[in-house]
C-alpha angles and dihedrals in degrees: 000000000000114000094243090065089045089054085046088053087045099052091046096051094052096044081048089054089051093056093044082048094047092034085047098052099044083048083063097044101033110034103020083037097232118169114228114238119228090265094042088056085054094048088053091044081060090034114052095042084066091061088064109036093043091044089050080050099053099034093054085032088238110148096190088092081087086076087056102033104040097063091050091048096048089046082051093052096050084052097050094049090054088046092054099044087048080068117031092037105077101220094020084099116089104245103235112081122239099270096206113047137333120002109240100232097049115114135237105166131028125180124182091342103288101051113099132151092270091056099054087054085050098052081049105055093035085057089049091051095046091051090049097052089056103052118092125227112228092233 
């Protein structure tokens, strides 16, 4: 496979994990009912801008979109792994508790032991990095 039609692959898998992430997130607050903390409302405000500008990029094949995508992917990311460890680090929390809605570090959702909302933000920006990262710019 050329490289160009790699870079295309690349570029569509990672517009399709940014619908499953955005889908995903309004699932937990729409339909579960779930209220967004104040750093889940910053990882959406990286995340559902990336539906659309990776969608624009694969759907016109332009792979410039990298240069746009790949800075709010990687501030999202930042955000979802403090997010994570406000929740997973005991004593990584501030003590007080959020004094308007819900408290960050509070958990909805717990798979296996280690899965929680904030983790599956993280596994999706870290795939849409990677996939950037792997995507070449026609120069």
């Amino acid at each position: 496979m050329e490289a160009q039609k790699k870079s295309q692959l690349f570029l569509y898998l990672a517009w399709v994990i940014s619908m499953i992430a955005a889908l995903g997130s309004l699932y937990f607050s729409e339909i579960r009912g779930f209220v967004p903390c104040e750093l889940c409302w910053y990882q959406r405000i990286f995340m559902y801008p990336l539906v659309f500008v990776l969608g624009i990029g694969a759907f016109y094949q332009d792979h410039t979109v990298k240069r746009i995508a790949l800075p709010m992917a990687v501030i999202g990311w930042c955000i979802s792994i403090y997010h994570y460890l406000l929740q997973m680090v005991p004593g990584f929390a501030e003590i007080k508790p959020c004094a308007n809605g819900v408290p960050c570090n509070a958990k909805y959702i717990d798979w296996f032991g280690f899965v929680t909302i904030p983790f599956l933000a993280l596994t999706a920006f870290t795939l849409i990095i990677v996939l950037l990262l792997l995507m070449r710019i026609k120069r």
